[in-house]
Amino acid sequence: MSTNIWVWIAALLSLCIFSYLYKDNPAFRFAEHLFTGLSVGYLIVLYWNNYALPYIITPLADKRWITLIPMLIGMMYLFRFVPKLNHLILIPIAISLGFWNGMSIPLTIEADVLKQVQGTMINTSMLSNIWHPQNGLAVGLMVLVGVISTISYFYFSREHKGVLRFSSNIGIWFVMIGFGATFGYTVMARVSLLIARMQFLFTDWIHLIK
Amino acid sequence: MIKFLSRLGKMDRRIVFILLLAAILIPLLFSIRQRFYVDEATRRLYDYVDRIEPNGRPLLISFDYDPQVAAELDPMARAVLRHCFARGVRVIGMSLAPQGDAIGEAIVTQVAREFGKKSGVDYSYFGFRPGGTIIMLQMGVNAKRALPLDYYQVPYDSLPMMQNVHNYDDIAMVLSLAGSTYPYSWIIFAGTKFRVKVGAGQTAVMAPDNYPFLQTGQLVGQMGGMKGGAEYEQLICDAGYYHKPDVASKAMSAIAYSHLLIILLIVLGNVGYFVSRRLEGRK
């Protein structure tokens, strides 16, 4: 058994959380509320030290008055709570939207559209190694068929008949396989979290696993 | 028999919990080892880190995750750090997630201690940097402005290893460990804009989303879930950079058996559903 008090606290709180698997109970609710309170407290201190102090308090103390401009724009969000001045929150929203859209649209088009379309294309280099798992012709063809058929499934401006029906039927298979892969990964994620907790309880706490 | 099969679809969830617990605990308690293959995405990441010049441009590891997903991402962080420190590759650590701040510090100092590495010389940890994508962009222009003080409040200029790091041109690769879409943001705001190489360590839930970026080469490589961590642990052990597999490798047998159980339960649940539907149809 561990002699570290923090290991004991963590282990007992883990057991409190696991007790919910049987049914809701005060031990579970205690651990849940403790976690919520701790997280909020931690975040308040962290944001104070990392946001407020270096970006507002210190610059103002150094008489860098330009800090007041972004600070005041940010504070306009608080007009949400003043019904008569409610419309003023549109100013910080407009600034944020303008900045983020201007910055991210060109980059997103390049990274998410152009590069991805490029990745869908078949090229001559794929012929050198047909079965390569990343850049082979077989994978290239599968990606091409998958993309076209999946997009055709989401084309709603025409009734799915004839070629469009055939293509969208293939598309739905690709979509389902994608969902299946995601679900499989999700199962692994949840099981991994449980395994890690068991490793903690049986290794760090009661030293049953070496 | 048919009645028994029809009941399978309505199995008490507490029985499922007990079976799952057994499927996890038995392999862990009896140290049952399971073979597993190394995924191409993990190997690509490993190969890239393995090619970084010792004492050359540092690797930037961003601990962009919270404790909720630490079980999956901590083993990856430790494995990559061991790989870097064993080869003499310098590391810059930071976090864009508020709660990743302390997680990153604990892991970096633990592994640095294992290899006798010094803060400021072999690695620098900057902790949580608020601003997300703003920090990603600022790093591309002026790393010192994005990371003015390290975690221990030491100024950037006083850290010997940071003297030649001005922006992404002086960084070998950005590795984002995350349970959310931070790697995607790194791809867009660092990889696409500043052409720095980006790698990812993702929770299993998020890993499938990155395969399009792996295919196009926008991601150098990726570790996906606890298996990704186990694969990296395996690779550094095989190469002799570390002496023993860590927690992720030990968990692989528990993952395998629990997955087999879940597959079995899905099959039995479906059998139970169809049998009970047939029985209801007869009535």
GROMACS .gro file of C-alpha atoms in nm:
model
  493
    1MET     CA    1   0.000   0.000   0.000
    2SER     CA    2   0.115   0.352  -0.077
    3THR     CA    3   0.220   0.581   0.208
    4ASN     CA    4   0.171   0.895   0.002
    5ILE     CA    5  -0.131   1.093   0.123
    6TRP     CA    6  -0.197   1.239  -0.226
    7VAL     CA    7  -0.210   0.892  -0.379
    8TRP     CA    8  -0.465   0.794  -0.114
    9ILE     CA    9  -0.676   1.103  -0.181
   10ALA     CA   10  -0.667   1.040  -0.557
   11ALA     CA   11  -0.750   0.672  -0.509
   12LEU     CA   12  -1.042   0.735  -0.274
   13LEU     CA   13  -1.184   1.004  -0.503
   14SER     CA   14  -1.153   0.764  -0.798
   15LEU     CA   15  -1.351   0.506  -0.603
   16CYS     CA   16  -1.614   0.771  -0.522
   17ILE     CA   17  -1.653   0.841  -0.895
   18PHE     CA   18  -1.667   0.469  -0.982
   19SER     CA   19  -1.942   0.420  -0.723
   20TYR     CA   20  -2.178   0.589  -0.973
   21LEU     CA   21  -2.161   0.272  -1.184
   22TYR     CA   22  -2.378   0.108  -0.921
   23LYS     CA   23  -2.607   0.405  -0.867
   24ASP     CA   24  -2.604   0.777  -0.787
   25ASN     CA   25  -2.488   0.838  -0.427
   26PRO     CA   26  -2.351   1.114  -0.196
   27ALA     CA   27  -1.989   0.994  -0.233
   28PHE     CA   28  -2.007   1.038  -0.611
   29ARG     CA   29  -2.169   1.380  -0.579
   30PHE     CA   30  -1.904   1.492  -0.329
   31ALA     CA   31  -1.622   1.394  -0.565
   32GLU     CA   32  -1.801   1.552  -0.861
   33HIS     CA   33  -1.854   1.885  -0.682
   34LEU     CA   34  -1.501   1.884  -0.546
   35PHE     CA   35  -1.364   1.835  -0.898
   36THR     CA   36  -1.579   2.115  -1.038
   37GLY     CA   37  -1.481   2.355  -0.760
   38LEU     CA   38  -1.112   2.273  -0.789
   39SER     CA   39  -1.117   2.317  -1.168
   40VAL     CA   40  -1.286   2.655  -1.145
   41GLY     CA   41  -1.052   2.776  -0.870
   42TYR     CA   42  -0.747   2.656  -1.062
   43LEU     CA   43  -0.863   2.827  -1.381
   44ILE     CA   44  -0.936   3.158  -1.206
   45VAL     CA   45  -0.583   3.171  -1.062
   46LEU     CA   46  -0.428   3.058  -1.389
   47TYR     CA   47  -0.614   3.316  -1.596
   48TRP     CA   48  -0.537   3.590  -1.346
   49ASN     CA   49  -0.165   3.508  -1.359
   50ASN     CA   50  -0.147   3.448  -1.734
   51TYR     CA   51  -0.401   3.696  -1.874
   52ALA     CA   52  -0.484   3.975  -1.632
   53LEU     CA   53  -0.140   4.031  -1.480
   54PRO     CA   54   0.085   4.029  -1.789
   55TYR     CA   55  -0.161   4.180  -2.040
   56ILE     CA   56  -0.359   4.431  -1.828
   57ILE     CA   57  -0.224   4.502  -1.478
   58THR     CA   58   0.150   4.516  -1.553
   59PRO     CA   59   0.121   4.729  -1.874
   60LEU     CA   60  -0.112   4.973  -1.699
   61ALA     CA   61   0.122   4.992  -1.400
   62ASP     CA   62   0.401   5.075  -1.650
   63LYS     CA   63   0.177   5.353  -1.790
   64ARG     CA   64   0.138   5.184  -2.130
   65TRP     CA   65  -0.200   5.343  -2.185
   66ILE     CA   66  -0.255   5.184  -2.526
   67THR     CA   67  -0.353   4.872  -2.329
   68LEU     CA   68  -0.675   5.053  -2.241
   69ILE     CA   69  -0.805   5.031  -2.599
   70PRO     CA   70  -0.822   4.649  -2.631
   71MET     CA   71  -0.926   4.630  -2.265
   72LEU     CA   72  -1.221   4.863  -2.318
   73ILE     CA   73  -1.322   4.684  -2.638
   74GLY     CA   74  -1.314   4.355  -2.448
   75MET     CA   75  -1.515   4.501  -2.162
   76MET     CA   76  -1.791   4.596  -2.407
   77TYR     CA   77  -1.895   4.229  -2.394
   78LEU     CA   78  -2.023   4.307  -2.043
   79PHE     CA   79  -2.292   4.533  -2.193
   80ARG     CA   80  -2.475   4.205  -2.245
   81PHE     CA   81  -2.599   4.260  -1.889
   82VAL     CA   82  -2.714   4.620  -1.948
   83PRO     CA   83  -3.037   4.601  -2.151
   84LYS     CA   84  -3.023   4.966  -2.272
   85LEU     CA   85  -2.664   4.931  -2.401
   86ASN     CA   86  -2.700   4.576  -2.519
   87HIS     CA   87  -2.638   4.671  -2.883
   88LEU     CA   88  -2.281   4.782  -2.801
   89ILE     CA   89  -2.161   4.420  -2.773
   90LEU     CA   90  -2.181   4.414  -3.153
   91ILE     CA   91  -1.859   4.621  -3.160
   92PRO     CA   92  -1.625   4.362  -3.000
   93ILE     CA   93  -1.806   4.083  -3.188
   94ALA     CA   94  -1.752   4.265  -3.520
   95ILE     CA   95  -1.384   4.325  -3.442
   96SER     CA   96  -1.329   3.962  -3.343
   97LEU     CA   97  -1.515   3.828  -3.646
   98GLY     CA   98  -1.335   4.060  -3.886
   99PHE     CA   99  -0.995   3.974  -3.746
  100TRP     CA  100  -1.049   3.598  -3.730
  101ASN     CA  101  -1.213   3.568  -4.069
  102GLY     CA  102  -0.946   3.779  -4.236
  103MET     CA  103  -0.674   3.574  -4.076
  104SER     CA  104  -0.814   3.225  -4.105
  105ILE     CA  105  -1.006   3.214  -4.435
  106PRO     CA  106  -0.704   3.226  -4.670
  107LEU     CA  107  -0.510   2.978  -4.455
  108THR     CA  108  -0.806   2.743  -4.417
  109ILE     CA  109  -0.870   2.747  -4.792
  110GLU     CA  110  -0.509   2.656  -4.854
  111ALA     CA  111  -0.483   2.388  -4.582
  112ASP     CA  112  -0.831   2.245  -4.590
  113VAL     CA  113  -0.942   2.281  -4.951
  114LEU     CA  114  -0.649   2.317  -5.193
  115LYS     CA  115  -0.417   2.070  -5.020
  116GLN     CA  116  -0.699   1.822  -4.967
  117VAL     CA  117  -0.813   1.843  -5.330
  118GLN     CA  118  -0.450   1.795  -5.430
  119GLY     CA  119  -0.438   1.488  -5.204
  120THR     CA  120  -0.738   1.342  -5.387
  121MET     CA  121  -0.573   1.358  -5.728
  122ILE     CA  122  -0.412   1.063  -5.901
  123ASN     CA  123  -0.060   1.135  -6.021
  124THR     CA  124   0.209   0.947  -6.212
  125SER     CA  125   0.428   0.893  -5.903
  126MET     CA  126   0.159   0.656  -5.774
  127LEU     CA  127   0.234   0.416  -6.060
  128SER     CA  128   0.582   0.338  -5.927
  129ASN     CA  129   0.441   0.159  -5.621
  130ILE     CA  130   0.081   0.057  -5.674
  131TRP     CA  131   0.023  -0.099  -5.329
  132HIS     CA  132   0.202   0.160  -5.112
  133PRO     CA  133  -0.022   0.222  -4.805
  134GLN     CA  134   0.007   0.603  -4.831
  135ASN     CA  135   0.091   0.699  -5.189
  136GLY     CA  136   0.009   0.393  -5.398
  137LEU     CA  137  -0.226   0.392  -5.695
  138ALA     CA  138  -0.471   0.157  -5.519
  139VAL     CA  139  -0.510   0.393  -5.224
  140GLY     CA  140  -0.527   0.692  -5.460
  141LEU     CA  141  -0.813   0.534  -5.654
  142MET     CA  142  -0.993   0.441  -5.334
  143VAL     CA  143  -0.964   0.798  -5.205
  144LEU     CA  144  -1.087   0.937  -5.537
  145VAL     CA  145  -1.389   0.702  -5.549
  146GLY     CA  146  -1.460   0.766  -5.179
  147VAL     CA  147  -1.453   1.145  -5.212
  148ILE     CA  148  -1.666   1.160  -5.530
  149SER     CA  149  -1.924   0.906  -5.412
  150THR     CA  150  -1.953   1.063  -5.064
  151ILE     CA  151  -1.999   1.412  -5.209
  152SER     CA  152  -2.262   1.272  -5.448
  153TYR     CA  153  -2.451   1.131  -5.147
  154PHE     CA  154  -2.471   1.484  -5.005
  155TYR     CA  155  -2.588   1.633  -5.337
  156PHE     CA  156  -2.955   1.706  -5.269
  157SER     CA  157  -3.049   1.924  -5.566
  158ARG     CA  158  -3.148   1.627  -5.777
  159GLU     CA  159  -3.335   1.307  -5.697
  160HIS     CA  160  -3.103   1.014  -5.636
  161LYS     CA  161  -3.178   0.808  -5.945
  162GLY     CA  162  -2.968   0.626  -6.202
  163VAL     CA  163  -2.595   0.709  -6.186
  164LEU     CA  164  -2.643   0.943  -5.890
  165ARG     CA  165  -2.819   0.667  -5.695
  166PHE     CA  166  -2.543   0.419  -5.773
  167SER     CA  167  -2.275   0.669  -5.673
  168SER     CA  168  -2.451   0.780  -5.353
  169ASN     CA  169  -2.504   0.415  -5.252
  170ILE     CA  170  -2.130   0.366  -5.270
  171GLY     CA  171  -2.085   0.693  -5.082
  172ILE     CA  172  -2.298   0.576  -4.791
  173TRP     CA  173  -2.069   0.274  -4.753
  174PHE     CA  174  -1.767   0.500  -4.722
  175VAL     CA  175  -1.953   0.716  -4.469
  176MET     CA  176  -2.049   0.408  -4.265
  177ILE     CA  177  -1.694   0.271  -4.269
  178GLY     CA  178  -1.575   0.613  -4.152
  179PHE     CA  179  -1.826   0.613  -3.867
  180GLY     CA  180  -1.726   0.258  -3.776
  181ALA     CA  181  -1.358   0.353  -3.759
  182THR     CA  182  -1.441   0.655  -3.544
  183PHE     CA  183  -1.657   0.444  -3.313
  184GLY     CA  184  -1.382   0.183  -3.279
  185TYR     CA  185  -1.132   0.454  -3.188
  186THR     CA  186  -1.381   0.601  -2.938
  187VAL     CA  187  -1.421   0.263  -2.767
  188MET     CA  188  -1.042   0.237  -2.741
  189ALA     CA  189  -1.026   0.588  -2.593
  190ARG     CA  190  -1.278   0.515  -2.319
  191VAL     CA  191  -1.127   0.176  -2.238
  192SER     CA  192  -0.781   0.336  -2.222
  193LEU     CA  193  -0.899   0.584  -1.960
  194LEU     CA  194  -1.039   0.301  -1.749
  195ILE     CA  195  -0.719   0.097  -1.787
  196ALA     CA  196  -0.506   0.392  -1.680
  197ARG     CA  197  -0.717   0.438  -1.367
  198MET     CA  198  -0.686   0.066  -1.288
  199GLN     CA  199  -0.311   0.090  -1.339
  200PHE     CA  200  -0.304   0.380  -1.094
  201LEU     CA  201  -0.517   0.200  -0.832
  202PHE     CA  202  -0.339  -0.134  -0.855
  203THR     CA  203   0.014  -0.006  -0.916
  204ASP     CA  204   0.053   0.326  -0.734
  205TRP     CA  205  -0.202   0.270  -0.459
  206ILE     CA  206  -0.208  -0.094  -0.353
  207HIS     CA  207   0.109  -0.206  -0.534
  208LEU     CA  208  -0.047  -0.525  -0.670
  209ILE     CA  209   0.088  -0.471  -1.021
  210LYS     CA  210   0.465  -0.442  -1.055
  211MET     CA  211  -3.215  -2.157  -2.527
  212ILE     CA  212  -3.413  -1.909  -2.737
  213LYS     CA  213  -3.538  -1.738  -2.419
  214PHE     CA  214  -3.181  -1.716  -2.292
  215LEU     CA  215  -3.065  -1.563  -2.621
  216SER     CA  216  -3.350  -1.310  -2.616
  217ARG     CA  217  -3.242  -1.201  -2.265
  218LEU     CA  218  -2.892  -1.116  -2.390
  219GLY     CA  219  -3.022  -0.798  -2.550
  220LYS     CA  220  -3.144  -0.681  -2.210
  221MET     CA  221  -2.836  -0.771  -2.006
  222ASP     CA  222  -2.800  -0.568  -1.684
  223ARG     CA  223  -2.536  -0.301  -1.746
  224ARG     CA  224  -2.369  -0.387  -1.413
  225ILE     CA  225  -2.285  -0.733  -1.550
  226VAL     CA  226  -2.119  -0.561  -1.846
  227PHE     CA  227  -1.916  -0.344  -1.605
  228ILE     CA  228  -1.796  -0.649  -1.409
  229LEU     CA  229  -1.701  -0.838  -1.726
  230LEU     CA  230  -1.513  -0.534  -1.856
  231LEU     CA  231  -1.332  -0.492  -1.525
  232ALA     CA  232  -1.227  -0.858  -1.538
  233ALA     CA  233  -1.111  -0.825  -1.900
  234ILE     CA  234  -0.891  -0.532  -1.796
  235LEU     CA  235  -0.764  -0.650  -1.458
  236ILE     CA  236  -0.670  -1.010  -1.541
  237PRO     CA  237  -0.413  -0.917  -1.811
  238LEU     CA  238  -0.276  -0.637  -1.591
  239LEU     CA  239  -0.246  -0.848  -1.274
  240PHE     CA  240  -0.090  -1.147  -1.451
  241SER     CA  241   0.131  -0.930  -1.677
  242ILE     CA  242  -0.001  -1.094  -1.993
  243ARG     CA  243   0.184  -0.944  -2.289
  244GLN     CA  244   0.015  -0.893  -2.624
  245ARG     CA  245   0.193  -0.845  -2.956
  246PHE     CA  246   0.101  -0.534  -3.151
  247TYR     CA  247   0.218  -0.385  -3.478
  248VAL     CA  248   0.348  -0.031  -3.522
  249ASP     CA  249   0.124   0.191  -3.730
  250GLU     CA  250   0.273   0.375  -4.029
  251ALA     CA  251   0.166   0.714  -3.886
  252THR     CA  252   0.357   0.655  -3.560
  253ARG     CA  253   0.662   0.525  -3.747
  254ARG     CA  254   0.670   0.837  -3.964
  255LEU     CA  255   0.668   1.058  -3.655
  256TYR     CA  256   0.939   0.848  -3.491
  257ASP     CA  257   1.154   0.856  -3.806
  258TYR     CA  258   1.127   1.232  -3.828
  259VAL     CA  259   1.226   1.285  -3.462
  260ASP     CA  260   1.507   1.034  -3.514
  261ARG     CA  261   1.647   1.250  -3.794
  262ILE     CA  262   1.657   1.573  -3.590
  263GLU     CA  263   2.019   1.673  -3.540
  264PRO     CA  264   2.141   1.645  -3.178
  265ASN     CA  265   2.203   1.990  -3.029
  266GLY     CA  266   2.058   2.139  -3.347
  267ARG     CA  267   1.718   2.294  -3.390
  268PRO     CA  268   1.494   2.201  -3.094
  269LEU     CA  269   1.165   2.013  -3.101
  270LEU     CA  270   0.867   2.211  -2.972
  271ILE     CA  271   0.622   1.997  -2.773
  272SER     CA  272   0.290   2.165  -2.696
  273PHE     CA  273   0.100   1.998  -2.412
  274ASP     CA  274  -0.243   2.103  -2.537
  275TYR     CA  275  -0.447   1.875  -2.315
  276ASP     CA  276  -0.628   1.852  -1.983
  277PRO     CA  277  -0.611   1.583  -1.711
  278GLN     CA  278  -0.923   1.412  -1.850
  279VAL     CA  279  -0.721   1.271  -2.139
  280ALA     CA  280  -0.381   1.253  -1.970
  281ALA     CA  281  -0.407   0.872  -1.955
  282GLU     CA  282  -0.374   0.856  -2.332
  283LEU     CA  283  -0.134   1.142  -2.391
  284ASP     CA  284   0.110   1.126  -2.099
  285PRO     CA  285   0.274   0.804  -2.227
  286MET     CA  286   0.325   0.968  -2.569
  287ALA     CA  287   0.484   1.275  -2.410
  288ARG     CA  288   0.720   1.064  -2.200
  289ALA     CA  289   0.816   0.841  -2.494
  290VAL     CA  290   0.895   1.134  -2.727
  291LEU     CA  291   1.089   1.317  -2.455
  292ARG     CA  292   1.293   1.004  -2.381
  293HIS     CA  293   1.365   0.969  -2.751
  294CYS     CA  294   1.481   1.333  -2.772
  295PHE     CA  295   1.687   1.337  -2.453
  296ALA     CA  296   1.853   1.002  -2.533
  297ARG     CA  297   1.964   1.145  -2.869
  298GLY     CA  298   2.064   1.486  -2.735
  299VAL     CA  299   1.780   1.667  -2.910
  300ARG     CA  300   1.680   1.983  -2.725
  301VAL     CA  301   1.315   2.037  -2.636
  302ILE     CA  302   1.094   2.342  -2.592
  303GLY     CA  303   0.778   2.272  -2.392
  304MET     CA  304   0.465   2.482  -2.368
  305SER     CA  305   0.090   2.447  -2.336
  306LEU     CA  306  -0.204   2.616  -2.501
  307ALA     CA  307  -0.453   2.442  -2.273
  308PRO     CA  308  -0.480   2.596  -1.923
  309GLN     CA  309  -0.463   2.265  -1.739
  310GLY     CA  310  -0.182   2.135  -1.959
  311ASP     CA  311   0.045   2.380  -1.776
  312ALA     CA  312   0.122   2.161  -1.473
  313ILE     CA  313   0.094   1.833  -1.664
  314GLY     CA  314   0.368   1.936  -1.904
  315GLU     CA  315   0.595   2.059  -1.628
  316ALA     CA  316   0.563   1.735  -1.431
  317ILE     CA  317   0.642   1.517  -1.733
  318VAL     CA  318   0.926   1.727  -1.871
  319THR     CA  319   1.104   1.750  -1.534
  320GLN     CA  320   1.051   1.377  -1.463
  321VAL     CA  321   1.206   1.268  -1.793
  322ALA     CA  322   1.477   1.536  -1.777
  323ARG     CA  323   1.578   1.402  -1.433
  324GLU     CA  324   1.598   1.048  -1.576
  325PHE     CA  325   1.851   1.169  -1.835
  326GLY     CA  326   2.026   1.430  -1.621
  327LYS     CA  327   1.916   1.719  -1.846
  328LYS     CA  328   1.924   2.084  -1.735
  329SER     CA  329   1.649   2.342  -1.768
  330GLY     CA  330   1.747   2.625  -2.001
  331VAL     CA  331   2.031   2.425  -2.152
  332ASP     CA  332   1.881   2.098  -2.276
  333TYR     CA  333   1.516   2.192  -2.245
  334SER     CA  334   1.301   2.493  -2.167
  335TYR     CA  335   0.947   2.474  -2.039
  336PHE     CA  336   0.725   2.779  -2.080
  337GLY     CA  337   0.397   2.649  -1.936
  338PHE     CA  338   0.055   2.777  -2.035
  339ARG     CA  339   0.049   3.054  -2.293
  340PRO     CA  340  -0.294   3.214  -2.325
  341GLY     CA  341  -0.420   3.310  -2.668
  342GLY     CA  342  -0.425   2.983  -2.865
  343THR     CA  343  -0.384   3.066  -3.232
  344ILE     CA  344  -0.247   3.413  -3.151
  345ILE     CA  345   0.049   3.244  -2.984
  346MET     CA  346   0.090   3.011  -3.284
  347LEU     CA  347   0.107   3.313  -3.515
  348GLN     CA  348   0.327   3.519  -3.285
  349MET     CA  349   0.578   3.234  -3.259
  350GLY     CA  350   0.625   3.253  -3.633
  351VAL     CA  351   0.724   3.619  -3.612
  352ASN     CA  352   0.891   3.655  -3.275
  353ALA     CA  353   0.921   3.357  -3.041
  354LYS     CA  354   1.055   3.575  -2.762
  355ARG     CA  355   0.739   3.787  -2.756
  356ALA     CA  356   0.521   3.476  -2.751
  357LEU     CA  357   0.723   3.314  -2.472
  358PRO     CA  358   0.874   3.600  -2.267
  359LEU     CA  359   0.927   3.405  -1.944
  360ASP     CA  360   0.966   3.034  -1.883
  361TYR     CA  361   0.759   2.839  -1.629
  362TYR     CA  362   1.001   2.936  -1.350
  363GLN     CA  363   0.985   3.307  -1.446
  364VAL     CA  364   1.332   3.305  -1.607
  365PRO     CA  365   1.343   3.557  -1.897
  366TYR     CA  366   1.379   3.419  -2.251
  367ASP     CA  367   1.717   3.589  -2.300
  368SER     CA  368   1.858   3.416  -1.993
  369LEU     CA  369   1.791   3.068  -2.133
  370PRO     CA  370   2.107   2.957  -2.321
  371MET     CA  371   1.928   2.713  -2.551
  372MET     CA  372   1.684   2.982  -2.666
  373GLN     CA  373   1.954   3.221  -2.787
  374ASN     CA  374   1.931   3.100  -3.146
  375VAL     CA  375   1.556   3.043  -3.152
  376HIS     CA  376   1.385   3.342  -3.314
  377ASN     CA  377   1.085   3.187  -3.488
  378TYR     CA  378   0.968   2.863  -3.652
  379ASP     CA  379   1.272   2.865  -3.884
  380ASP     CA  380   1.476   2.767  -3.581
  381ILE     CA  381   1.243   2.487  -3.469
  382ALA     CA  382   1.272   2.135  -3.612
  383MET     CA  383   0.910   2.039  -3.561
  384VAL     CA  384   0.602   2.128  -3.359
  385LEU     CA  385   0.446   1.829  -3.184
  386SER     CA  386   0.099   1.901  -3.049
  387LEU     CA  387  -0.034   1.654  -2.793
  388ALA     CA  388  -0.405   1.714  -2.767
  389GLY     CA  389  -0.749   1.574  -2.703
  390SER     CA  390  -0.909   1.842  -2.917
  391THR     CA  391  -0.847   2.020  -3.247
  392TYR     CA  392  -0.524   2.198  -3.150
  393PRO     CA  393  -0.315   1.995  -3.400
  394TYR     CA  394  -0.552   2.113  -3.675
  395SER     CA  395  -0.490   2.474  -3.566
  396TRP     CA  396  -0.115   2.412  -3.563
  397ILE     CA  397  -0.141   2.275  -3.919
  398ILE     CA  398  -0.324   2.588  -4.035
  399PHE     CA  399  -0.158   2.869  -3.840
  400ALA     CA  400   0.196   2.730  -3.809
  401GLY     CA  401   0.232   2.460  -4.077
  402THR     CA  402   0.052   2.636  -4.361
  403LYS     CA  403   0.153   2.994  -4.283
  404PHE     CA  404   0.511   2.944  -4.166
  405ARG     CA  405   0.590   2.606  -4.330
  406VAL     CA  406   0.707   2.447  -4.005
  407LYS     CA  407   0.669   2.069  -3.980
  408VAL     CA  408   0.381   1.962  -3.755
  409GLY     CA  409   0.327   1.627  -3.582
  410ALA     CA  410   0.044   1.518  -3.356
  411GLY     CA  411  -0.032   1.300  -3.060
  412GLN     CA  412  -0.407   1.268  -3.035
  413THR     CA  413  -0.659   1.091  -2.819
  414ALA     CA  414  -0.816   0.796  -2.997
  415VAL     CA  415  -1.143   0.987  -3.033
  416MET     CA  416  -0.974   1.263  -3.234
  417ALA     CA  417  -0.714   1.058  -3.424
  418PRO     CA  418  -0.932   0.958  -3.725
  419ASP     CA  419  -0.993   1.325  -3.809
  420ASN     CA  420  -0.625   1.371  -3.890
  421TYR     CA  421  -0.586   1.096  -4.149
  422PRO     CA  422  -0.658   1.332  -4.443
  423PHE     CA  423  -0.369   1.551  -4.322
  424LEU     CA  424  -0.140   1.251  -4.289
  425GLN     CA  425  -0.221   1.147  -4.644
  426THR     CA  426  -0.133   1.491  -4.782
  427GLY     CA  427   0.181   1.520  -4.570
  428GLN     CA  428   0.050   1.823  -4.379
  429LEU     CA  429   0.116   1.615  -4.068
  430VAL     CA  430   0.457   1.453  -4.041
  431GLY     CA  431   0.310   1.168  -3.836
  432GLN     CA  432   0.070   1.093  -3.558
  433MET     CA  433   0.034   0.884  -3.245
  434GLY     CA  434  -0.329   0.782  -3.197
  435GLY     CA  435  -0.459   0.700  -2.849
  436MET     CA  436  -0.288   0.476  -2.597
  437LYS     CA  437  -0.186   0.243  -2.879
  438GLY     CA  438   0.010   0.528  -3.038
  439GLY     CA  439   0.195   0.581  -2.712
  440ALA     CA  440   0.265   0.208  -2.682
  441GLU     CA  441   0.397   0.200  -3.039
  442TYR     CA  442   0.636   0.487  -2.971
  443GLU     CA  443   0.751   0.320  -2.647
  444GLN     CA  444   0.813   0.003  -2.848
  445LEU     CA  445   1.012   0.190  -3.114
  446ILE     CA  446   1.244   0.364  -2.866
  447CYS     CA  447   1.300   0.036  -2.680
  448ASP     CA  448   1.377  -0.150  -3.003
  449ALA     CA  449   1.626   0.120  -3.099
  450GLY     CA  450   1.791   0.102  -2.754
  451TYR     CA  451   1.703   0.459  -2.651
  452TYR     CA  452   1.518   0.335  -2.342
  453HIS     CA  453   1.550   0.019  -2.141
  454LYS     CA  454   1.191  -0.089  -2.071
  455PRO     CA  455   0.837  -0.042  -2.207
  456ASP     CA  456   0.625   0.197  -2.004
  457VAL     CA  457   0.257   0.204  -1.899
  458ALA     CA  458   0.106   0.219  -2.249
  459SER     CA  459   0.281  -0.099  -2.364
  460LYS     CA  460   0.171  -0.275  -2.044
  461ALA     CA  461  -0.189  -0.170  -2.114
  462MET     CA  462  -0.200  -0.319  -2.464
  463SER     CA  463  -0.306  -0.665  -2.349
  464ALA     CA  464  -0.588  -0.516  -2.139
  465ILE     CA  465  -0.697  -0.313  -2.445
  466ALA     CA  466  -0.694  -0.625  -2.664
  467TYR     CA  467  -0.901  -0.837  -2.424
  468SER     CA  468  -1.148  -0.561  -2.344
  469HIS     CA  469  -1.198  -0.501  -2.717
  470LEU     CA  470  -1.262  -0.872  -2.773
  471LEU     CA  471  -1.518  -0.862  -2.493
  472ILE     CA  472  -1.690  -0.557  -2.643
  473ILE     CA  473  -1.705  -0.725  -2.986
  474LEU     CA  474  -1.855  -1.035  -2.822
  475LEU     CA  475  -2.111  -0.823  -2.635
  476ILE     CA  476  -2.209  -0.638  -2.954
  477VAL     CA  477  -2.262  -0.971  -3.135
  478LEU     CA  478  -2.459  -1.119  -2.843
  479GLY     CA  479  -2.664  -0.801  -2.809
  480ASN     CA  480  -2.759  -0.818  -3.175
  481VAL     CA  481  -2.843  -1.187  -3.153
  482GLY     CA  482  -3.060  -1.115  -2.848
  483TYR     CA  483  -3.232  -0.828  -3.027
  484PHE     CA  484  -3.320  -1.030  -3.337
  485VAL     CA  485  -3.429  -1.338  -3.137
  486SER     CA  486  -3.655  -1.129  -2.909
  487ARG     CA  487  -3.802  -0.952  -3.215
  488ARG     CA  488  -3.879  -1.288  -3.369
  489LEU     CA  489  -4.038  -1.409  -3.046
  490GLU     CA  490  -4.255  -1.095  -3.030
  491GLY     CA  491  -4.355  -1.150  -3.393
  492ARG     CA  492  -4.479  -1.501  -3.308
  493LYS     CA  493  -4.703  -1.362  -3.033
   0.00000   0.00000   0.00000
